[in-house]
Amino acid sequence: MSNTTSTTAAPTTLRVQGMDCGGCERKVESALTRLSHVEHVSASSVTGSVRLTAPPGKTLQRAEIESTINALGYQVIDESVATPGAKESAPWWRTPKGRLVLVSGTLLALAWALKFAWPSLGTWPFVAATVVGLVPIVQRAGQALKMGNPFTIEMLMSIAALGALAINAAAEAAVVVFLFAVGEMLEGVAAAQARRSISALSKLTPSTARLLEQGEPREVAAASLVPGQRVQVRPGDRLPCDGNIIAGHSSIDESPVNGESVPREKAEGEAVFAGTVNLDGVLEVEVTRSAENNTIARVIQLVEEAQAAKAPVARFIDRFAFYYMPAVVGVALLVAVVPPLVSTMLWSESIYRALALLLIACPCALVISTPAAVAAGLSVGARHGLLMKGGAVLEQLGKLKRVALDKTGTLTAGTPAVTEVESLADDSSAADVLRLAAALEQGASHPLAIAISDYARQQMGEKIPTVQGARALAGQGVAGQVEGRELILVSPRYLQRFSQRSDEVEARIATLEAQGKSLAVLIEGERPLGLIALRDEPREDARRGLQALERLGVQAIMLSGDNARSVAVIAERLEIEAEGELMPEDKAQRVRQWQAQGLGPIGKVGDGINDAPALAAAEVGIAMGSGTDVALETADAALLKNRVSGIAEMIALSRVTMRNVKTNVALALGFKALFLVSTALGITGMWVAVMADTGATVLVTLNALHLLRYRFNDIGA
């Protein structure tokens, strides 16, 4: 960092390394707010950034800001290092907090082993384990103290641990310090996980594009594309940009953007989006948005903003410590100093009482029992395929009032399946139609083709004939010769190009499409032979899962990118309120609208990349286990068994767990309040204090572990 003072126009955003928990955010905000040239500070551990605004007429002093942040133990990094694609982080065991957990945990285990093997060593092994784990905590407490913020969780832990050592409770001190280090490490892991989800989004857009110059393609960086340029997109390639088709027509897999399971046919003049996949035709596309403004970039921005907005809430102990720590330390000082001055009590006795009081003040029961209850709840969920990323998620799940569910891959299986095979000619049976259509679709990768081929194999085994001269009709269908017959299999959209008009056939097509089904029509010459209807069907437990949510008092609404007709059909079958034809930003906007209307907390369930912004915007995002990596990374929880009923199970489990936690907190604080008073009055001494505090810890821990006996039918899911 330069020694000269530089100025930066307000507002500005700095990337900060090492800031990975709610406590970190508050320390940074508290320290920077004290600077005269800073009016407003917003720190986010999720995005690893600090946004600052200067007062009117002043400018931000970059050097002083960096110096303040560095003094807190964090580091301002160059903006180029923090691009979405570069947000990679080391495994937890290679981070400073991870190494501290491993070292202090090993020393704690060794101390217990030495206690039983060589009792003559006394408490020294526990003292060593405490000191090793306490050094970085004391350092951070000192750094915050220098910045004018003495009321931190680190300061509370330092006083509690040192007080425990002073009254020969080294084993308890070592356990508390180790558990605190574990909590700090887990918060860092959660923040790194959030940053990785944004990195995964950035990988959707290809790094290169085929830029057309004077009709000849030249490979360039996709990030260099500007509006007005033209690119060539070959079959199988991802679109490198948002744009309009200038030449060509093809099927486009838009599931990364809108989640629709069936590819859409695109022709000249129609819009295409970055990150979608061109399936079967060569396209010439005119760029309409630059790389930083394309669809994927906007999705990344939405996810970053939403994740920053829901940065981890301040931990209960940290909030409690703001009032609890100075009060306890003040009372301990009074107990140590006042009695000898106003009575005949000996100083040794008053100091003894003060140290016993500090021991009771150590938040052992709170630190141990609450994570134990949460861990038990998470364990029960994991055994049943319900993955929740931490206690904050588990707590929030029970508060949900409304859940928005995606259609494709969430309420439905996510892949089209054949529902009807019909003959349209007197000399052709439904079995003939299926056999001939399957022959044409052999080897094709289109989802409808795969569904037809799979269904034919189930019905006919290996009796599917071979096709000769197979060829793709780009964006329209396939053609070829089967058993000497020239056949075409096309979408009804292009039926008029290849077949004679028939009111009866068109009426049947209209009826099936009104039911939300996709169709393929088999044609020989100009005569329709038959049709095959396909639809993405609801999951077997979809209706049962929605009914379970209703019993819990949670409203379910379907938000889908699929066409309105298909959405309406599925919604009617599942008896659920629904909206269709929504882009990713539309889904996220719906969630924000509900939150603004006070209808939250809101849960969002989805399986696709297109769900990522809404998953991040909701208080709790839940991904289907079969979903994309991006959805799983972005979401707070996942249904590993792909059961819709798992949503209600998560919510019910959360409510039971949080009732357990509240009971534990009441027990821990009740014991602490009782013995704080009795110790201050001299009724109970150090040994009783140790036994009371340890007993409270054991009691609430056993209560927490009682959760492991619960079954989902016990908790009403």
XYZ file of C-alpha atoms in Angstrom:
717
model
C 0.000 0.000 0.000
C 1.252 3.450 -0.852
C 2.338 5.777 1.925
C 0.745 8.740 0.207
C -2.855 9.594 0.903
C -5.097 9.177 -2.107
C -8.720 10.161 -2.511
C -11.520 8.178 -4.037
C -14.820 9.543 -5.278
C -17.794 8.403 -3.215
C -19.426 5.928 -3.184
C -16.944 3.149 -3.697
C -16.730 -0.598 -3.137
C -13.640 -2.376 -1.815
C -12.989 -6.128 -1.875
C -11.835 -7.418 1.517
C -10.158 -10.747 2.205
C -10.682 -12.654 5.465
C -14.028 -11.051 6.346
C -16.261 -14.102 6.563
C -18.778 -13.757 9.393
C -21.358 -11.403 10.840
C -18.984 -10.365 13.626
C -16.405 -9.410 11.013
C -18.961 -7.211 9.276
C -19.857 -5.360 12.460
C -16.225 -4.787 13.437
C -15.415 -3.329 10.023
C -18.528 -1.151 9.981
C -17.925 0.097 13.530
C -14.290 1.015 12.837
C -14.886 2.719 9.477
C -17.912 4.679 10.680
C -15.615 6.457 13.149
C -13.649 8.001 10.279
C -14.664 11.615 9.641
C -14.737 11.226 5.839
C -17.046 8.185 5.928
C -20.800 8.717 6.236
C -22.178 5.235 5.583
C -20.606 1.762 5.572
C -22.113 -1.539 4.469
C -19.940 -4.645 4.817
C -20.863 -8.050 3.368
C -19.011 -11.202 4.323
C -20.861 -13.128 1.594
C -19.544 -11.062 -1.302
C -16.360 -10.104 0.565
C -16.922 -6.407 -0.030
C -17.288 -3.096 1.809
C -19.322 -0.264 0.284
C -18.580 3.244 1.568
C -20.198 6.630 1.058
C -18.588 9.973 1.897
C -20.453 12.925 3.452
C -21.376 15.811 1.110
C -18.344 17.864 0.185
C -15.835 15.214 1.305
C -13.983 12.389 -0.420
C -13.015 8.995 0.895
C -9.396 8.691 1.996
C -8.403 5.345 0.461
C -5.141 5.000 2.383
C -6.738 5.590 5.794
C -9.574 3.206 4.987
C -7.136 0.462 3.958
C -5.031 1.081 7.056
C -8.090 0.754 9.312
C -9.217 -2.465 7.654
C -5.701 -3.930 7.808
C -5.449 -3.039 11.508
C -8.509 -5.218 12.138
C -6.710 -8.198 10.615
C -8.296 -8.101 7.145
C -6.810 -7.135 3.797
C -8.091 -4.980 0.949
C -7.407 -6.798 -2.330
C -7.174 -5.600 -5.893
C -10.537 -5.376 -7.681
C -9.342 -7.624 -10.515
C -8.859 -10.505 -8.080
C -12.498 -10.411 -7.034
C -14.307 -10.905 -10.300
C -17.135 -13.465 -10.192
C -15.107 -16.044 -12.036
C -12.198 -15.682 -9.644
C -14.003 -16.189 -6.369
C -12.293 -19.436 -5.523
C -11.292 -20.221 -1.948
C -9.054 -22.709 -0.203
C -10.483 -25.790 1.557
C -11.454 -25.096 5.155
C -8.495 -27.048 6.559
C -6.082 -24.739 4.730
C -7.570 -21.524 6.122
C -6.150 -19.895 9.290
C -9.360 -20.621 11.212
C -9.435 -24.199 9.927
C -5.835 -24.805 11.012
C -6.624 -23.335 14.424
C -9.537 -25.772 14.829
C -7.333 -28.729 13.904
C -4.503 -27.709 16.224
C -6.665 -26.778 19.228
C -8.860 -29.853 18.734
C -5.821 -32.114 18.656
C -4.411 -30.495 21.798
C -7.765 -30.809 23.573
C -8.001 -34.514 22.736
C -4.401 -34.997 23.841
C -5.120 -33.176 27.104
C -7.980 -35.528 27.943
C -5.799 -38.528 27.114
C -2.996 -37.247 29.357
C -5.458 -36.581 32.191
C -6.356 -40.264 32.356
C -2.887 -41.613 31.540
C -0.845 -39.307 33.836
C -3.099 -37.620 36.401
C -0.017 -36.145 38.033
C 0.264 -33.628 35.185
C -2.767 -31.849 36.592
C -4.440 -29.217 34.439
C -1.368 -28.136 32.474
C -2.334 -29.963 29.245
C -5.702 -28.134 29.304
C -3.961 -24.836 30.006
C -1.763 -25.373 26.950
C -4.775 -26.201 24.760
C -6.601 -23.115 26.029
C -3.674 -20.764 25.450
C -3.059 -21.981 21.894
C -6.707 -21.517 20.954
C -7.045 -18.258 22.856
C -4.082 -16.368 21.359
C -5.781 -15.387 18.053
C -9.029 -14.628 19.911
C -7.213 -12.267 22.276
C -5.441 -10.659 19.327
C -8.723 -9.948 17.543
C -10.253 -8.621 20.767
C -7.260 -6.287 21.143
C -7.533 -5.076 17.547
C -11.210 -4.265 18.004
C -10.453 -2.549 21.316
C -7.917 -0.275 19.618
C -10.624 0.730 17.140
C -12.946 1.706 19.987
C -15.101 -1.436 20.027
C -14.553 -3.352 23.286
C -17.911 -5.157 23.274
C -17.103 -8.079 20.974
C -17.612 -11.818 21.300
C -13.822 -12.194 21.244
C -13.520 -9.998 24.336
C -16.182 -12.019 26.169
C -14.479 -15.289 25.288
C -11.083 -13.934 26.352
C -12.342 -12.844 29.766
C -14.328 -16.043 30.284
C -11.425 -18.318 29.344
C -8.831 -16.408 31.351
C -11.189 -16.302 34.324
C -11.713 -20.056 34.077
C -7.937 -20.589 34.017
C -7.534 -18.308 37.019
C -9.860 -20.430 39.135
C -8.399 -23.705 37.910
C -11.194 -24.634 35.458
C -8.773 -25.207 32.598
C -10.650 -28.158 31.063
C -13.817 -26.125 30.690
C -11.869 -23.191 29.293
C -10.241 -25.410 26.656
C -13.602 -26.858 25.538
C -15.231 -23.433 25.229
C -12.318 -22.000 23.239
C -12.304 -24.989 20.883
C -16.064 -24.789 20.244
C -15.809 -21.071 19.577
C -13.066 -21.735 17.018
C -15.272 -24.353 15.316
C -18.127 -21.850 15.051
C -15.834 -19.234 13.533
C -14.508 -21.757 11.014
C -18.002 -22.847 9.959
C -19.009 -19.254 9.282
C -15.991 -18.922 7.004
C -16.983 -22.103 5.165
C -20.509 -20.755 4.634
C -19.191 -17.480 3.205
C -16.815 -19.334 0.865
C -19.691 -21.547 -0.289
C -21.716 -18.480 -1.230
C -18.802 -17.044 -3.201
C -18.357 -20.340 -5.066
C -22.000 -20.264 -6.159
C -21.384 -16.956 -7.918
C -18.244 -18.370 -9.540
C -20.271 -21.331 -10.871
C -22.721 -18.939 -12.518
C -19.968 -17.158 -14.410
C -18.909 -20.433 -16.076
C -22.173 -20.706 -17.989
C -21.069 -18.304 -20.696
C -18.346 -19.631 -23.026
C -14.999 -17.879 -22.859
C -14.708 -17.527 -26.643
C -17.003 -16.626 -29.540
C -16.828 -16.986 -33.354
C -16.920 -13.358 -34.505
C -17.950 -12.870 -38.147
C -15.831 -10.406 -40.095
C -16.633 -10.053 -43.799
C -18.477 -13.366 -43.579
C -15.522 -15.283 -42.103
C -15.523 -16.497 -38.477
C -12.665 -15.569 -36.166
C -12.349 -16.769 -32.580
C -12.305 -13.932 -30.040
C -12.886 -13.541 -26.302
C -16.611 -13.530 -25.538
C -16.058 -10.697 -23.068
C -14.881 -8.453 -25.930
C -18.172 -8.606 -27.852
C -20.053 -5.334 -28.267
C -23.576 -4.599 -29.550
C -23.811 -4.599 -33.330
C -21.217 -7.308 -33.957
C -22.256 -10.648 -35.436
C -21.239 -14.110 -34.236
C -21.634 -17.614 -35.610
C -23.037 -20.270 -33.266
C -22.623 -23.912 -34.291
C -24.827 -26.844 -33.198
C -23.942 -27.891 -29.646
C -22.376 -24.532 -28.748
C -23.508 -22.273 -25.937
C -24.596 -18.786 -26.938
C -21.774 -16.377 -26.033
C -24.046 -13.325 -25.920
C -27.548 -11.937 -25.862
C -28.669 -11.174 -29.404
C -31.100 -11.569 -32.292
C -30.952 -14.292 -34.958
C -29.978 -12.780 -38.319
C -29.777 -16.011 -40.289
C -30.661 -19.663 -39.626
C -33.153 -21.489 -37.428
C -32.624 -24.060 -34.710
C -33.888 -25.575 -31.485
C -32.535 -23.686 -28.478
C -32.260 -25.251 -25.021
C -33.227 -22.289 -22.831
C -33.373 -24.187 -19.549
C -30.391 -22.231 -18.134
C -32.468 -19.055 -18.477
C -36.144 -19.956 -18.132
C -36.131 -23.576 -16.902
C -38.388 -24.845 -19.690
C -37.800 -28.557 -20.193
C -38.620 -28.558 -23.940
C -36.266 -26.626 -26.282
C -37.797 -23.750 -28.227
C -37.686 -23.392 -31.980
C -35.989 -20.112 -32.957
C -35.875 -18.465 -36.382
C -34.726 -15.165 -37.923
C -35.661 -12.079 -35.935
C -36.098 -13.913 -32.607
C -34.070 -13.166 -29.485
C -31.567 -15.581 -27.948
C -29.774 -15.403 -24.608
C -26.253 -15.952 -23.351
C -25.673 -19.341 -21.725
C -28.418 -21.146 -23.682
C -27.493 -24.054 -25.979
C -27.917 -24.212 -29.763
C -28.988 -27.786 -30.514
C -29.173 -28.472 -34.245
C -28.679 -25.549 -36.648
C -25.955 -23.030 -37.542
C -27.014 -19.538 -36.443
C -25.805 -16.057 -37.221
C -26.537 -13.818 -34.247
C -26.254 -10.053 -33.860
C -25.022 -9.007 -30.403
C -27.502 -6.817 -28.523
C -25.832 -6.582 -25.099
C -22.224 -6.399 -23.964
C -20.773 -9.164 -21.770
C -21.221 -7.235 -18.526
C -24.926 -6.669 -19.282
C -25.986 -10.016 -20.789
C -28.480 -12.417 -19.237
C -25.923 -14.468 -17.283
C -24.168 -11.320 -16.008
C -27.514 -10.002 -14.784
C -28.244 -13.318 -13.068
C -24.846 -13.105 -11.321
C -25.609 -9.555 -10.199
C -28.989 -10.605 -8.830
C -27.434 -13.466 -6.865
C -24.673 -11.242 -5.454
C -27.132 -8.569 -4.366
C -29.550 -11.046 -2.824
C -26.846 -12.967 -0.962
C -25.323 -9.731 0.330
C -28.768 -8.565 1.476
C -29.266 -11.713 3.505
C -25.780 -11.857 5.024
C -25.741 -14.038 8.203
C -27.663 -12.493 11.069
C -25.601 -11.570 14.140
C -25.216 -14.646 16.314
C -27.246 -14.708 19.506
C -24.178 -14.857 21.716
C -22.637 -11.863 19.961
C -25.763 -9.754 20.398
C -26.222 -10.933 23.965
C -22.580 -10.191 24.771
C -23.023 -6.506 23.894
C -25.003 -6.082 27.127
C -24.071 -9.195 29.045
C -20.289 -8.892 29.017
C -19.883 -5.368 30.441
C -22.588 -6.103 33.018
C -20.904 -9.279 34.235
C -17.430 -7.758 34.279
C -18.794 -4.748 36.141
C -20.547 -6.931 38.721
C -17.396 -9.035 39.160
C -15.318 -5.915 39.815
C -17.848 -4.691 42.348
C -17.865 -8.097 44.071
C -14.051 -8.042 44.208
C -13.568 -4.445 45.380
C -16.595 -3.152 47.292
C -17.013 -5.710 50.138
C -13.462 -5.248 51.580
C -13.953 -1.471 51.500
C -17.300 -1.384 53.255
C -17.020 -4.436 55.506
C -14.544 -6.704 57.224
C -14.458 -9.193 54.328
C -10.953 -10.222 53.323
C -9.678 -9.291 49.855
C -8.851 -12.957 49.170
C -12.456 -13.920 49.806
C -13.929 -11.149 47.623
C -11.573 -11.950 44.768
C -12.478 -15.627 45.156
C -16.166 -14.742 44.789
C -15.458 -12.546 41.772
C -13.535 -15.303 40.021
C -16.308 -17.800 40.763
C -18.778 -15.319 39.344
C -16.666 -14.985 36.172
C -16.646 -18.741 35.854
C -20.430 -18.855 36.056
C -20.550 -16.020 33.545
C -18.664 -18.197 31.058
C -21.327 -19.042 28.427
C -20.538 -22.767 28.355
C -24.129 -23.983 28.355
C -25.087 -21.501 25.655
C -22.036 -22.206 23.523
C -22.366 -25.988 23.740
C -26.074 -26.751 24.006
C -27.490 -24.639 21.208
C -25.103 -26.022 18.566
C -25.844 -29.496 19.954
C -29.574 -29.040 19.313
C -28.929 -27.669 15.854
C -26.480 -30.472 15.072
C -29.061 -33.047 16.172
C -31.693 -31.462 13.935
C -29.321 -31.333 10.985
C -28.351 -34.962 11.580
C -31.985 -36.125 11.620
C -32.597 -34.232 8.383
C -29.486 -35.592 6.689
C -30.513 -39.175 7.465
C -33.723 -38.523 5.547
C -32.134 -36.763 2.571
C -32.796 -33.224 3.831
C -29.572 -31.203 3.563
C -29.548 -27.836 5.369
C -26.481 -25.622 5.239
C -26.169 -24.644 8.883
C -28.171 -23.668 11.928
C -29.280 -20.284 10.561
C -31.047 -22.068 7.697
C -32.602 -24.608 10.039
C -33.943 -21.794 12.226
C -35.350 -19.773 9.328
C -37.150 -22.739 7.742
C -39.621 -22.951 10.613
C -40.638 -19.311 10.123
C -41.638 -19.648 6.457
C -45.115 -18.411 5.590
C -45.011 -18.822 1.802
C -43.049 -21.135 -0.505
C -42.554 -20.520 -4.234
C -41.903 -23.677 -6.254
C -40.522 -24.052 -9.753
C -42.469 -26.356 -12.093
C -39.944 -28.155 -14.265
C -37.757 -30.525 -12.264
C -39.348 -29.518 -8.961
C -43.069 -30.217 -9.031
C -42.555 -32.259 -12.209
C -39.963 -34.894 -13.107
C -38.063 -32.439 -15.306
C -38.077 -34.573 -18.467
C -40.875 -35.080 -21.015
C -42.573 -38.484 -21.111
C -44.838 -39.987 -23.768
C -48.494 -39.756 -22.731
C -50.324 -40.750 -25.967
C -49.520 -42.401 -29.286
C -52.366 -42.048 -31.812
C -52.903 -43.149 -35.388
C -54.305 -40.622 -37.882
C -54.542 -43.056 -40.816
C -56.721 -46.141 -41.299
C -53.805 -48.281 -42.494
C -51.509 -47.399 -39.620
C -51.807 -48.484 -35.968
C -50.516 -46.676 -32.879
C -47.795 -49.339 -32.589
C -46.712 -48.598 -36.181
C -46.543 -44.883 -35.439
C -44.365 -45.465 -32.362
C -42.089 -47.948 -34.127
C -41.469 -45.700 -37.154
C -41.041 -42.520 -35.109
C -38.551 -44.228 -32.810
C -36.554 -45.357 -35.829
C -36.277 -41.752 -37.054
C -35.211 -40.526 -33.606
C -32.428 -43.095 -33.077
C -29.239 -41.408 -31.868
C -30.840 -37.955 -31.534
C -30.056 -35.911 -28.406
C -33.188 -33.757 -28.362
C -35.185 -34.357 -25.104
C -38.339 -35.250 -27.042
C -36.372 -37.688 -29.209
C -34.876 -39.368 -26.157
C -38.329 -39.663 -24.552
C -39.809 -41.260 -27.700
C -36.889 -43.680 -28.058
C -37.021 -44.693 -24.386
C -40.767 -45.231 -24.496
C -40.513 -47.310 -27.686
C -37.836 -49.552 -26.128
C -40.038 -50.071 -23.063
C -42.980 -51.047 -25.261
C -41.211 -52.973 -28.012
C -37.856 -54.044 -26.666
C -35.200 -54.053 -29.365
C -37.641 -54.373 -32.289
C -37.028 -50.838 -33.564
C -36.079 -50.808 -37.288
C -33.045 -48.942 -38.636
C -33.233 -45.676 -40.529
C -31.539 -44.869 -43.831
C -30.539 -41.405 -44.975
C -31.457 -39.800 -41.678
C -31.214 -36.020 -41.728
C -32.182 -33.170 -39.445
C -34.601 -30.528 -40.612
C -32.979 -27.709 -38.639
C -35.367 -26.375 -36.068
C -38.294 -28.354 -37.509
C -37.815 -32.111 -37.094
C -36.133 -35.160 -38.652
C -36.527 -37.147 -41.886
C -35.318 -40.447 -43.298
C -36.231 -43.776 -44.867
C -37.583 -46.578 -42.683
C -38.527 -49.935 -44.211
C -38.372 -48.276 -47.628
C -40.815 -45.521 -46.659
C -39.901 -41.798 -46.785
C -40.949 -40.396 -43.434
C -40.845 -37.067 -41.637
C -41.369 -36.398 -37.918
C -42.064 -32.703 -37.255
C -43.511 -30.289 -34.748
C -47.145 -29.302 -35.418
C -45.856 -25.780 -35.922
C -44.427 -26.864 -39.287
C -47.155 -29.321 -40.268
C -48.480 -27.080 -43.061
C -45.107 -27.201 -44.846
C -45.112 -30.981 -45.209
C -48.712 -32.146 -45.084
C -52.169 -31.534 -46.498
C -54.449 -29.413 -44.314
C -56.950 -31.425 -42.257
C -59.440 -29.834 -39.877
C -59.817 -33.101 -37.985
C -56.064 -33.440 -37.415
C -55.679 -29.792 -36.448
C -58.565 -30.063 -33.986
C -56.929 -33.073 -32.328
C -53.588 -31.262 -32.140
C -55.261 -28.220 -30.601
C -56.968 -30.395 -27.991
C -53.726 -32.082 -26.915
C -51.727 -28.830 -26.884
C -54.435 -27.246 -24.721
C -53.571 -29.949 -22.183
C -49.991 -28.634 -22.036
C -48.514 -31.395 -24.176
C -45.757 -31.208 -26.780
C -46.475 -33.053 -30.025
C -44.560 -34.776 -32.831
C -46.464 -35.620 -36.033
C -45.358 -38.530 -38.271
C -45.851 -37.853 -42.015
C -45.443 -40.086 -45.091
C -45.530 -38.138 -48.326
C -48.100 -35.474 -47.496
C -50.265 -37.741 -45.357
C -50.188 -37.623 -41.544
C -49.799 -41.164 -40.177
C -50.054 -40.397 -36.497
C -48.897 -38.285 -33.616
C -47.073 -38.693 -30.322
C -47.933 -36.518 -27.312
C -45.431 -35.818 -24.518
C -45.577 -33.909 -21.277
C -43.480 -33.317 -18.216
C -45.632 -35.047 -15.603
C -45.923 -34.131 -11.885
C -43.792 -36.037 -9.416
C -45.603 -38.877 -7.661
C -45.554 -37.114 -4.291
C -46.146 -33.552 -5.558
C -49.770 -33.284 -4.464
C -49.073 -35.014 -1.147
C -46.184 -32.623 -0.476
C -48.342 -29.568 -1.208
C -51.041 -30.849 1.134
C -48.438 -31.273 3.888
C -47.402 -27.627 3.452
C -51.051 -26.585 3.701
C -51.412 -28.471 6.989
C -48.401 -26.571 8.343
C -50.022 -23.256 7.417
C -47.554 -22.522 4.598
C -48.926 -21.212 1.286
C -47.437 -22.759 -1.885
C -47.266 -20.922 -5.243
C -45.780 -22.141 -8.533
C -43.422 -19.773 -10.398
C -42.291 -21.150 -13.773
C -40.457 -20.065 -16.902
C -42.461 -22.554 -18.954
C -45.280 -21.439 -21.271
C -48.497 -20.330 -19.602
C -50.544 -23.178 -21.094
C -48.345 -25.930 -19.655
C -48.147 -24.151 -16.303
C -51.922 -23.796 -16.095
C -52.467 -27.507 -16.791
C -50.014 -28.657 -14.113
C -51.351 -26.069 -11.650
C -54.900 -27.343 -12.148
C -53.840 -30.953 -11.574
C -51.941 -30.040 -8.402
C -54.496 -27.465 -7.206
C -51.899 -24.744 -6.747
C -51.785 -21.038 -7.614
C -49.313 -20.454 -10.459
C -47.601 -17.954 -12.776
C -45.836 -18.864 -16.022
C -43.447 -17.410 -18.625
C -41.230 -15.818 -15.973
C -37.569 -14.928 -16.544
C -35.047 -15.369 -13.689
C -35.326 -11.712 -12.673
C -39.142 -12.003 -12.684
C -39.028 -14.859 -10.174
C -36.653 -12.928 -7.922
C -38.877 -9.846 -8.235
C -41.947 -11.809 -7.133
C -40.075 -12.926 -4.032
C -39.042 -9.333 -3.245
C -42.597 -8.077 -3.752
C -43.942 -10.615 -1.260
C -41.236 -9.663 1.216
C -42.091 -5.966 0.819
C -45.773 -6.775 1.403
C -44.944 -8.485 4.689
C -45.849 -11.958 3.405
C -42.503 -13.423 4.405
C -40.337 -15.103 5.348
C -40.344 -16.612 1.857
C -38.945 -19.979 0.747
C -38.011 -20.747 -2.871
C -37.680 -24.274 -4.264
C -36.071 -24.949 -7.658
C -33.619 -27.077 -9.588
C -32.219 -24.915 -12.388
C -29.745 -22.135 -13.038
C -32.695 -19.894 -13.805
C -33.831 -20.318 -10.187
C -30.551 -19.038 -8.716
C -31.569 -15.348 -8.295
C -34.868 -16.255 -6.617
C -33.179 -18.923 -4.465
C -30.753 -16.263 -3.254
C -33.413 -13.552 -2.811
C -35.651 -15.725 -0.625
C -35.001 -16.066 3.085
C -34.489 -19.795 2.433
C -33.597 -21.266 -0.971
C -34.180 -25.007 -1.385
C -32.739 -26.947 -4.342
C -33.878 -30.316 -5.645
C -31.035 -32.832 -5.374
C -31.236 -33.621 -9.101
C -30.848 -29.942 -9.969
C -27.893 -28.108 -11.437
C -24.693 -27.509 -9.491
C -25.457 -23.782 -9.505
C -28.857 -24.296 -7.860
C -27.301 -26.562 -5.230
C -24.480 -24.076 -4.564
C -26.808 -21.072 -4.351
C -29.501 -22.731 -2.237
C -29.492 -22.856 1.548
C -30.897 -26.379 1.597
C -31.368 -29.326 -0.752
C -33.824 -32.224 -1.109
C -31.404 -35.018 -1.943
C -34.183 -37.556 -2.599
C -36.121 -35.158 -4.877
C -39.286 -35.498 -2.791
C -41.660 -32.523 -2.748
C -42.872 -33.760 0.643
C -39.348 -33.071 1.916
C -40.151 -29.340 2.003
C -42.800 -29.846 4.684
C -40.486 -32.252 6.513
C -37.782 -29.571 6.647
C -40.187 -26.961 8.000
C -41.611 -29.311 10.649
C -38.122 -30.412 11.696
C -37.067 -26.780 12.012
C -39.987 -25.954 14.290
C -39.283 -28.892 16.609
C -35.566 -28.087 16.708
C -36.093 -24.421 17.529
C -38.481 -25.317 20.352
C -35.678 -27.478 21.718
C -33.186 -24.616 21.335
C -35.465 -22.173 23.189
C -35.819 -24.674 26.020
C -32.035 -25.033 26.185
C -31.476 -21.283 26.252
C -34.055 -20.863 29.022
C -32.387 -23.605 31.078
C -28.883 -22.232 30.532
C -29.792 -18.647 31.360
C -31.957 -19.736 34.293
C -29.119 -21.679 35.916
C -26.721 -18.844 35.218
C -28.974 -16.171 36.722
C -29.644 -18.251 39.843
C -26.008 -18.981 40.604
C -24.777 -15.527 39.630
C -26.919 -14.152 42.447
C -26.044 -16.914 44.946
C -22.316 -16.571 44.229
C -22.365 -12.790 44.495
C -24.028 -13.169 47.911
C -21.493 -15.798 48.984
C -24.097 -18.551 49.310
C -22.385 -20.791 46.760
C -18.667 -21.161 46.222
C -16.321 -22.092 43.427
C -16.944 -25.830 43.475
C -20.712 -25.384 43.415
C -20.280 -22.867 40.606
C -18.257 -25.359 38.567
C -20.746 -28.145 39.198
C -23.744 -25.916 38.456
C -22.332 -24.628 35.205
C -21.191 -28.078 34.096
C -24.483 -29.594 35.175
C -26.423 -27.039 33.138
C -24.273 -27.843 30.139
C -24.890 -31.584 30.497
C -28.615 -31.094 31.042
C -29.243 -28.960 27.985
C -26.963 -31.120 25.840
C -28.962 -34.235 26.758
C -32.144 -32.364 25.930
C -30.672 -31.450 22.555
C -29.637 -35.028 21.826
C -33.219 -36.115 22.542
C -33.979 -34.762 19.057
C -32.137 -37.721 17.557
C -35.025 -39.979 18.624
C -37.584 -38.076 16.598
C -39.209 -39.538 13.498
C -40.915 -37.449 10.858
C -44.313 -38.869 11.708
C -43.634 -37.670 15.244
C -43.231 -34.089 14.045
C -46.213 -34.033 11.765
C -44.551 -34.008 8.355
